Coordinates of C-alpha atoms and ligand atoms in Angstrom, one line a residue:
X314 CA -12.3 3.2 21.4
X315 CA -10.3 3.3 17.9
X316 CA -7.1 5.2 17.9
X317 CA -5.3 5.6 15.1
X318 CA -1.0 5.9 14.9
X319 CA 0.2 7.1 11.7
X320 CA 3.6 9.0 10.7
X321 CA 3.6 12.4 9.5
X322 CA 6.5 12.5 7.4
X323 CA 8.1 9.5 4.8
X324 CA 8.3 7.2 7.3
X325 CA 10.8 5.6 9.8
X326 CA 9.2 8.0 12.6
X327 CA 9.0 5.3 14.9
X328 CA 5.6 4.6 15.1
X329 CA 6.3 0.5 15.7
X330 CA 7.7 2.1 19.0
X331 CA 4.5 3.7 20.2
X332 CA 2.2 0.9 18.8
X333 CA 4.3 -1.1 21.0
X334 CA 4.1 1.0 23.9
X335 CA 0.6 2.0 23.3
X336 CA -0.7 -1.3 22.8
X337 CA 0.0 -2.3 26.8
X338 CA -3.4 -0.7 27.2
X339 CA -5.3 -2.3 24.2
X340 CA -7.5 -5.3 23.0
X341 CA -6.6 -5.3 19.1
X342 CA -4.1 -3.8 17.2
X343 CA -4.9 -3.6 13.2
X344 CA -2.7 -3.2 10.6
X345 CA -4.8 -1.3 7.3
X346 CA -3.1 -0.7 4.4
X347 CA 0.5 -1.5 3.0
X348 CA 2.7 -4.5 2.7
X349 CA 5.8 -6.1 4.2
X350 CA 7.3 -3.0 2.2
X351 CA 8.4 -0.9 5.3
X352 CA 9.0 -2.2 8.6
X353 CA 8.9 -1.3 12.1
X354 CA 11.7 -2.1 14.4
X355 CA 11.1 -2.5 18.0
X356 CA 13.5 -3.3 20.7
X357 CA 11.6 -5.1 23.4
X358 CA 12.6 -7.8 26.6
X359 CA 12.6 -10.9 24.1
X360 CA 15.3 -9.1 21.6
X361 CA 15.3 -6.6 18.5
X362 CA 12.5 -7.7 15.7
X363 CA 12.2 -6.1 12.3
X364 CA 8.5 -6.5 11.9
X365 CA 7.2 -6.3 8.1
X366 CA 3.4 -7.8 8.2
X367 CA 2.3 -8.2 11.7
X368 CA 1.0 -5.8 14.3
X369 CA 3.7 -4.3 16.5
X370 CA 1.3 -5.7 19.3
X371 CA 2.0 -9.4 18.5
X372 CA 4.4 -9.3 21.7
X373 CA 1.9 -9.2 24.3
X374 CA -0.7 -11.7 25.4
X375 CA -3.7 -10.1 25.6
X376 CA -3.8 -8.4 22.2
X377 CA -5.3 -9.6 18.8
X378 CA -3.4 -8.8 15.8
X379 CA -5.5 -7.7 13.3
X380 CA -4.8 -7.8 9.0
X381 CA -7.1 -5.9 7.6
X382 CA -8.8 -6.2 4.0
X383 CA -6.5 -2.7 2.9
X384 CA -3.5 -5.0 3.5
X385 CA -1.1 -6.5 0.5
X386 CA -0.7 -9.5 2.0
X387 CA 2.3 -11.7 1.0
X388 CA 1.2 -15.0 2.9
X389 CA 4.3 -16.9 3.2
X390 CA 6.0 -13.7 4.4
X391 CA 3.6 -13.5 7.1
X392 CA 3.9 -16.7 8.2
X393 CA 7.8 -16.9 8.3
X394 CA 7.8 -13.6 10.9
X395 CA 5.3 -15.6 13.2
X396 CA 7.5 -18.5 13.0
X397 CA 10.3 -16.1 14.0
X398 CA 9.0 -14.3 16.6
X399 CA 7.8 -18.0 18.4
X400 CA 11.5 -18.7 17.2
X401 CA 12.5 -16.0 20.2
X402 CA 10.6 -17.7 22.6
X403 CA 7.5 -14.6 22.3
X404 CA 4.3 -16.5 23.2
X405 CA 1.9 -17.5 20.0
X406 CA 0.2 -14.2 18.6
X407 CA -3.8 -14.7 18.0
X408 CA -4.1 -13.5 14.4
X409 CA -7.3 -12.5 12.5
X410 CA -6.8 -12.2 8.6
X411 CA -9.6 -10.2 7.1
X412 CA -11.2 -12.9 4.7
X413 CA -11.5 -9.4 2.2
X414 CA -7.7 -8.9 2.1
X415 CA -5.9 -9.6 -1.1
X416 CA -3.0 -11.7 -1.7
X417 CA 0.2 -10.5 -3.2
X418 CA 1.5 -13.0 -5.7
X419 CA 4.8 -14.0 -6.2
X420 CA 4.6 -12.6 -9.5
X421 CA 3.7 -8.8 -8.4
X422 CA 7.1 -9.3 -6.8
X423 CA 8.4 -10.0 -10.8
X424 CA 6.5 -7.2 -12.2
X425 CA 8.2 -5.0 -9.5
X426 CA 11.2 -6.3 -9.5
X427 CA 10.9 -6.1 -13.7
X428 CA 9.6 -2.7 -13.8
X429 CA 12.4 -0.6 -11.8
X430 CA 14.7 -2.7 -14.2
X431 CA 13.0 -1.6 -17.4
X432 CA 12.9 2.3 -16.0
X433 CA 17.0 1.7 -15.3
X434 CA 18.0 5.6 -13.8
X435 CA 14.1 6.8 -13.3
X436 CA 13.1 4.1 -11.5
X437 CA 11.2 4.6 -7.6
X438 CA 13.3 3.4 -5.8
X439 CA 11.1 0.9 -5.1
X440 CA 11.4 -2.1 -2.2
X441 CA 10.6 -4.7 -5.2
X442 CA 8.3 -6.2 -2.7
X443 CA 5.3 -6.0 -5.5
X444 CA 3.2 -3.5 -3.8
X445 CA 2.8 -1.3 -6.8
X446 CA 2.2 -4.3 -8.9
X447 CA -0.4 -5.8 -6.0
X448 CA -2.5 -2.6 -6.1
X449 CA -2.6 -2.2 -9.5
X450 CA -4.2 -5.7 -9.9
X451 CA -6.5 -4.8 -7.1
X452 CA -8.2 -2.1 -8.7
X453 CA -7.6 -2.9 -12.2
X454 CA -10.1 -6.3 -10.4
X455 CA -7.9 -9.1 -11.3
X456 CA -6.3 -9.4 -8.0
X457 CA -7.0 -12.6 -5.4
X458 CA -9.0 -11.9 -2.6
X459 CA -8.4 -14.7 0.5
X460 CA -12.1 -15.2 0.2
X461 CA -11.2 -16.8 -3.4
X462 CA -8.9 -19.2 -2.0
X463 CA -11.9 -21.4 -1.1
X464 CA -14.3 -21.2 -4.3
X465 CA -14.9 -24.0 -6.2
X466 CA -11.7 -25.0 -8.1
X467 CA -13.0 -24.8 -11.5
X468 CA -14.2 -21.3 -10.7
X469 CA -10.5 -20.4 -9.4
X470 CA -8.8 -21.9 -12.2
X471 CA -10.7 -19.4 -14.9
X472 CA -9.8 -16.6 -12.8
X473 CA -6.3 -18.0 -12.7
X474 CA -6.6 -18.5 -16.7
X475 CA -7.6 -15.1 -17.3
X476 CA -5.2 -13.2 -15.4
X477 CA -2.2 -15.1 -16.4
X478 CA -3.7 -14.3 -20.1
X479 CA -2.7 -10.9 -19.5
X480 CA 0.1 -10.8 -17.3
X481 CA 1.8 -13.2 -20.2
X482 CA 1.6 -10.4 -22.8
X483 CA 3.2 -8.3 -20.8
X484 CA 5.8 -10.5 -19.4
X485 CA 6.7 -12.0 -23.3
X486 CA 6.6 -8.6 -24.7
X487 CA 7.5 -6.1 -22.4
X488 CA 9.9 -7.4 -20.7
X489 CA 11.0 -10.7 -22.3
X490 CA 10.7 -13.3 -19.4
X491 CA 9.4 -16.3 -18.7
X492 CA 5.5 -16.9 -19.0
X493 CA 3.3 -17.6 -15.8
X494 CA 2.4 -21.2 -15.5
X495 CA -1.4 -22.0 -14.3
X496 CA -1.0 -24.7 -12.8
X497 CA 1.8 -23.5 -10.8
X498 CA 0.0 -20.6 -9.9
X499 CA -3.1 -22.9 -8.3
X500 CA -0.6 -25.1 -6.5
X501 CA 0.8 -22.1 -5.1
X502 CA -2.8 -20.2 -4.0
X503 CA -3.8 -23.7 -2.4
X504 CA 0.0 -23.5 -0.2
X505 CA -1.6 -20.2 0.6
X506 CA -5.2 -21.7 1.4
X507 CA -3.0 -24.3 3.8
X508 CA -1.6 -21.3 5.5
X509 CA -4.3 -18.9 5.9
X510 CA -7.0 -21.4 6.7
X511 CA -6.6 -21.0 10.4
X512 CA -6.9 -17.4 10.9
X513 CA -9.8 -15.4 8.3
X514 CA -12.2 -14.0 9.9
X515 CA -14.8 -11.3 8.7
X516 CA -12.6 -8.7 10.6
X517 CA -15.2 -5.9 10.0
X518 CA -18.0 -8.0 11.9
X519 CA -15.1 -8.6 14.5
X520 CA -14.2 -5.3 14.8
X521 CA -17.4 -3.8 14.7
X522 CA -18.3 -5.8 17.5
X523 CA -15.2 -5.4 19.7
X524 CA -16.0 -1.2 19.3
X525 CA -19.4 -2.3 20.4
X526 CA -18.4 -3.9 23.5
X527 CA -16.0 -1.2 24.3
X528 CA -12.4 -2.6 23.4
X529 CA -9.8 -0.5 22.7
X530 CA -8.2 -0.6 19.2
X531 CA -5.6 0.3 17.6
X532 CA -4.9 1.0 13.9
X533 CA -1.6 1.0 12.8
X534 CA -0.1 2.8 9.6
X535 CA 2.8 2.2 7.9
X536 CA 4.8 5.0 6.2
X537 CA 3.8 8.8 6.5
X538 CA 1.8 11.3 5.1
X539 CA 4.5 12.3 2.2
X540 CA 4.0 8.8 0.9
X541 CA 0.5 9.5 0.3
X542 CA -0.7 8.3 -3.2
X543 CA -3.3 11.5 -3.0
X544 CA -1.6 13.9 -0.5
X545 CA 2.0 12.4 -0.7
X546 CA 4.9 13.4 -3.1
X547 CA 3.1 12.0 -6.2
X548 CA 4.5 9.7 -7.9
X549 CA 7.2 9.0 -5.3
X550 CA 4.6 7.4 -3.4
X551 CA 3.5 4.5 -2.0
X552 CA 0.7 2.6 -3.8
X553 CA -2.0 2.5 -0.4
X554 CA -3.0 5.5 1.5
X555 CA -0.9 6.1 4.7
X556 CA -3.8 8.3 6.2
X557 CA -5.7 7.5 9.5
X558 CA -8.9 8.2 7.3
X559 CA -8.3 5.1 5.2
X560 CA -8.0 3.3 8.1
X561 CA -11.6 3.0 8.4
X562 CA -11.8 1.8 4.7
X563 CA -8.6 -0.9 5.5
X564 CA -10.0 -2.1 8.4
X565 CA -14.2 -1.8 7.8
X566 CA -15.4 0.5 10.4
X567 CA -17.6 3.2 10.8
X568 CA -15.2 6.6 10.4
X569 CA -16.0 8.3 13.0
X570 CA -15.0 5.8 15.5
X571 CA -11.5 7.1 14.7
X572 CA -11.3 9.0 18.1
X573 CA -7.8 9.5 18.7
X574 CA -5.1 10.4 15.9
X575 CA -2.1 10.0 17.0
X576 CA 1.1 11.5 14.0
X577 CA 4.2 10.4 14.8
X578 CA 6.4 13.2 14.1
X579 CA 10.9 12.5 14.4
X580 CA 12.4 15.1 15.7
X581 CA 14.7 15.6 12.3
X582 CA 14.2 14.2 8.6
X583 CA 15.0 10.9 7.0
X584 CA 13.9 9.4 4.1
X585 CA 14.7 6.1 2.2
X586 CA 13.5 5.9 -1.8
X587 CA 13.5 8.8 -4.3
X588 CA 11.8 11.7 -4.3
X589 CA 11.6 15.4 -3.3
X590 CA 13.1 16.6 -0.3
X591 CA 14.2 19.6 0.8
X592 CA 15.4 20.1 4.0
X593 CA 17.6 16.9 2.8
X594 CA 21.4 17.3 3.7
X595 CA 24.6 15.9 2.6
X596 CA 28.1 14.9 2.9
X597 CA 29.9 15.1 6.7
X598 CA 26.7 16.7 8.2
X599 CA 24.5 14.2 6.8
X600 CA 26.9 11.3 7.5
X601 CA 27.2 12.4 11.2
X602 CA 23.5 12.3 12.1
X603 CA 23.0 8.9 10.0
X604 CA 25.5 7.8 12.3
X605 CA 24.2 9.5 15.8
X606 CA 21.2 8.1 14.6
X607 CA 21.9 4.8 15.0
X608 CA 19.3 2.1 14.2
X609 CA 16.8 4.9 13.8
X610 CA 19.1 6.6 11.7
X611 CA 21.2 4.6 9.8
X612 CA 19.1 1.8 7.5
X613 CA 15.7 1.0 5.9
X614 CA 14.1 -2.0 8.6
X615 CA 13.0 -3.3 5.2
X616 CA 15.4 -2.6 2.1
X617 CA 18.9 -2.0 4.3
X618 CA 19.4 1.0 2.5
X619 CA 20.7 3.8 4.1
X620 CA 18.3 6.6 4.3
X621 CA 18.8 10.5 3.2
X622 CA 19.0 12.8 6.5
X623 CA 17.7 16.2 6.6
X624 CA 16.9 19.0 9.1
X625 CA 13.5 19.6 11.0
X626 CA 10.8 20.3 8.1
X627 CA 8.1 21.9 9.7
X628 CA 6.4 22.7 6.4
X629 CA 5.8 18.8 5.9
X630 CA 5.0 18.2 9.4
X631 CA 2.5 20.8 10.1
X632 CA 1.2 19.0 6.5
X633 CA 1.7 16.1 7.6
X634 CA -0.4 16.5 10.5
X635 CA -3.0 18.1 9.0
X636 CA -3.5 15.7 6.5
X637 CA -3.4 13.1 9.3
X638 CA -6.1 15.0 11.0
X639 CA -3.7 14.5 14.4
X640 CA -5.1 14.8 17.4
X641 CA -1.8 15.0 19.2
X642 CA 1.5 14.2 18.5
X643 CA 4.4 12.5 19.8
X644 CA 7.4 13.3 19.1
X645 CA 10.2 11.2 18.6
X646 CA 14.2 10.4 18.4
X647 CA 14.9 13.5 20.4
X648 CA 17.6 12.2 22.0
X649 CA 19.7 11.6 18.6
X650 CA 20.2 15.5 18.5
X651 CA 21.9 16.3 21.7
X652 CA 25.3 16.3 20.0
X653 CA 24.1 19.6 18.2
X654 CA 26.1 23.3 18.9
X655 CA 23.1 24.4 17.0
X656 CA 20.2 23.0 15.2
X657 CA 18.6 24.0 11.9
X658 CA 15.0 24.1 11.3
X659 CA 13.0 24.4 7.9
X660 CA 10.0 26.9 8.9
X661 CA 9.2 27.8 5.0
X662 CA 10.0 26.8 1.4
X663 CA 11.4 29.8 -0.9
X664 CA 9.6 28.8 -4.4
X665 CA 10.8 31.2 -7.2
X666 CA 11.1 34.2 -4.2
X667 CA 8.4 33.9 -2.9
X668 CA 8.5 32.1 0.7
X669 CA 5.6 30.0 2.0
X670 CA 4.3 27.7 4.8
X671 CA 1.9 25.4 3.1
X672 CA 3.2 22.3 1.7
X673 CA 3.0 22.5 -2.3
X674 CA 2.2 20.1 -5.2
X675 CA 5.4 18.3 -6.3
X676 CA 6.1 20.4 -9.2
X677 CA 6.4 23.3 -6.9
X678 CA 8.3 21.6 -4.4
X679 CA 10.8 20.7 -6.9
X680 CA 11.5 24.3 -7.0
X681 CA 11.8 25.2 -3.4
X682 CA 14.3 26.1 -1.5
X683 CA 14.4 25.7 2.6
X684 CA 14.0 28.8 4.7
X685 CA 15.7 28.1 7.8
X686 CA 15.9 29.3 11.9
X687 CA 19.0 28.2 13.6
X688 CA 18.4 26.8 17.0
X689 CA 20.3 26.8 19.9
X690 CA 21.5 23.0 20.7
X691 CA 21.3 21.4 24.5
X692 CA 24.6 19.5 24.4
X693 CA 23.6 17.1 26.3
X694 CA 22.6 13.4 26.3
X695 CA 18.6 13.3 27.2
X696 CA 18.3 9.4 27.8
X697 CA 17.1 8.3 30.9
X698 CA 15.3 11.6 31.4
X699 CA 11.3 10.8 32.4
X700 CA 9.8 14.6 33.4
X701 CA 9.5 17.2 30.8
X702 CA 10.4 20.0 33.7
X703 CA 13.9 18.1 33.3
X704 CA 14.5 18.5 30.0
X705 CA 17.7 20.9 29.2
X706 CA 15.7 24.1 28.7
X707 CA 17.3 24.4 24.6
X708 CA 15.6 21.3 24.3
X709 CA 12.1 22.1 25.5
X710 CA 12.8 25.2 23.8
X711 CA 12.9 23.2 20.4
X712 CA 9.6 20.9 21.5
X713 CA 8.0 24.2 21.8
X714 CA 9.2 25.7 18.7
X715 CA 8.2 22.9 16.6
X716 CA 4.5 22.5 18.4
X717 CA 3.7 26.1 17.8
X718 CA 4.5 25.3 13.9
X719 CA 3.4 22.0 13.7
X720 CA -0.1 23.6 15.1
X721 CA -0.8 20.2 17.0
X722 CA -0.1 19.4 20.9
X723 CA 2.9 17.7 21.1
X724 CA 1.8 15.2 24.3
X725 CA 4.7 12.5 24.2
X726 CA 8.5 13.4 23.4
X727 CA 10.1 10.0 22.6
X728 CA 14.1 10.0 23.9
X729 CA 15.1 6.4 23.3
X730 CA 14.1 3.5 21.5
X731 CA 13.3 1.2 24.6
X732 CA 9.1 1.2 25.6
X733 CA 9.2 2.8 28.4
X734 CA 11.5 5.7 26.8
X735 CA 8.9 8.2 26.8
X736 CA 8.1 11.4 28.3
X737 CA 4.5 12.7 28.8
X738 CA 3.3 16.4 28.9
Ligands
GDP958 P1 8.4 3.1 11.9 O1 8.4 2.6 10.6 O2 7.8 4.5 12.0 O3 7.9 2.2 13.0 O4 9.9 3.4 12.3 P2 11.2 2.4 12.3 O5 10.9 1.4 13.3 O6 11.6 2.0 11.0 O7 12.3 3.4 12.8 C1 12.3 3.9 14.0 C2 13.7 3.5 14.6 O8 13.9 4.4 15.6 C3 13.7 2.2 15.2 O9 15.0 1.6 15.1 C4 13.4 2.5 16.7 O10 14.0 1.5 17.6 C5 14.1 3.8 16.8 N1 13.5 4.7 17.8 C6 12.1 5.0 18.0 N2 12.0 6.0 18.9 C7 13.2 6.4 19.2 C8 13.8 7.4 20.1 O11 13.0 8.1 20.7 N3 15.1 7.5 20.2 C9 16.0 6.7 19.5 N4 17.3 6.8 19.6 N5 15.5 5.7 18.6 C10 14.2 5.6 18.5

């Protein structure tokens, strides 16, 4: 069985958490789409890891972890978290690399990095990790698939030839820097070859197979709905879909082996990057729930950047889910809110007077304004707390609030970042 965990908002929800916790019970866990762009943090027996590239499963034993062909894959990155994690004394992960996946090159990481300088105050925002860059290549076909790494070399050095043709126009008269070198560029993709060797796989034919001999898989996104390049906050976006339904396309099987949908959904907002957002808050208010929120509050796992707090949007989380097509959601970082008197909640955008509950276009959400219900707080610290019956009753009150707008069953109500911090309904 396939079961997908993907965030409904802009990230950070703490999916890494529940892949983690999730993946106890499964065979292979698959990462889709994305790069080492945004990271999951998860706090586990061998110590605290800010995981980029891999799987969240790669601390267990009995799991495969799974790089799909959606995947921007920076292979030197990759292979410096696997040396770090054996570093920590976790057991050496089995990893499959889909043979389909592209590579990100050091110089998308240029182009990024060049781009954001040349746009100065409108830049994105962006993590500089080349992702826009990667994808661009991808579909504009000049990208590297892993599967090139092992053509005949004269064939690889035409392709490398042509694309540094291009990329050299751009790089002498866009943004006056240094010209790609060719032979550098081979000596680097046969490093990667070194590197990769070991592990590609035809991950569809794997996968395929596993479903057929009744393993259960998990697909994990990276960043949330908002982030969408088609349903997202255009062009704040990222540059790969975040939605379960691209799953099927990042990892190569059949779609409607996606059973189970699982939307991570944080129990307030936070965002990291540019971009609209309007239940965002600021100053004292803000500052105190970056600071409640501790490592799930405070910092980006990838850029360090602290990230833009807001209230409870349940505009872009009913969205969110939709868009997800969630099964069932869990619910997560309750426990950050118990310092609350009371607690704000977005139920509708005002857009030129006119108040709705359906999540705009982003020219429209530049215009609204949040509609808000005040809450009644619980005042109380949640941790440690396993049955929903002993939940404050505020606080279920607010679990059931938010599941009546979010119009999706809210099954698991995260209250801690440890794995077994969970409470099931
Ligand atoms: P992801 O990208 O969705 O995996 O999210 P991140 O891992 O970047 O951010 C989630 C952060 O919240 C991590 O630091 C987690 O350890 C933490 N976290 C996850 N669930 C909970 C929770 O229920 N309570 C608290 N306090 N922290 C949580």
């Amino acid at each position: 069985m396939v079961t997908a965990i993907v965030g409904a908002n802009w990230g950070d929800e703490g999916k890494g958490k529940i892949t983690d916790m999730l993946g106890e019970k499964s065979d292979i866990i698959v990462r889709f789409q994305g790069g080492s762009n945004a990271g999951h943090t998860i706090i586990n027996d061998y110590g605290k890891f800010a995981l980029h590239l891999l799987p969240s499963g790669v601390f267990y034993n009995h799991t495969t972890s799974v790089i799909g062909n959606g995947v921007a894959l920076n292979i030197p990155y990759l292979f410096r978290e696997v040396k770090e994690i054996e570093e920590k004394g976790v057991p050496a992960p089995k990893i499959k690399v889909s043979e389909r996946a592209q590579i990100l090159m050091p110089y998308h990481i240029l182009f990024d990095q060049y781009e954001e300088e040349r746009l100065g105050k409108a830049s994105f925002g962006s993590t500089k990790s080349g992702i826009a860059p990667f994808y661009s290549d991808k579909y504009a076909k000049i990208g590297f698939q892993v599967s090139e790494l092992f053509a005949e070399e004269e064939t690889l050095r035409e392709k490398i030839h042509r694309v540094a043709e291009q990329k050299n126009v751009i790089l002498e008269h866009l943004y006056h820097k240094p010209a790609l070198d060719e032979k550098e560029l081979y000596n680097t993709l046969m490093e990667y070859k070194e590197m990769v060797a070991p592990y590609v796989c035809d991950v569809a034919a794997f996968l395929q197979n596993a479903i057929k001999e009744g393993k259960n898989i998990l697909l994990e996104g990276q960043l949330g709905t908002l982030k969408d390049p088609d349903f997202g906050i255009y062009p704040m976006v990222t540059s790969s879909s975040t939605l379960a339904s691209y799953g099927a396309i990042g990892a190569g099987i059949p779609p409607y082996e996606i059973k189970n949908i699982v939307c991570v959904v944080k129990a307030y907002s936070s965002a990291v990057g540019a971009g609209e957002f309007v239940s965002e808050i600021f100053g004292d208010e803000a500052e105190e729930l970056r600071k409640r929120g501790g490592d799930a509050g405070e910092y980006g796992a990838t850029t360090g950047r602290p990230r833009r707090m807001g209230w409870f949007d349940c505009v872009a989380s009913k969205y969110g889910c939709r868009m997800q097509g969630a099964t069932e959601v869990a619910f997560t970082v309750l426990d950050v809110l118990g310092y609350l008197d009371e607690i704000p909640v977005c139920v509708g955008y005002d857009i030129d007077g006119k108040v709705t509950k359906d999540f705009p276009t982003t020219v429209q959400l530049a215009k609204a304004k949040p509609v808000y219900e005040v809450l009644p707080g619980w005042k109380q610290d949640i941790r440690g707390i396993k049955n929903y019956e002993d939940l404050p009753e505020n606080c279920k009150k607010y679990i059931e609030f938010v599941e009546k707008e979010i119009e999706t069953p809210i099954t698991m109500v995260s209250n801690g970042p440890g794995r077994n911090e969970i409470i099931r309904r």
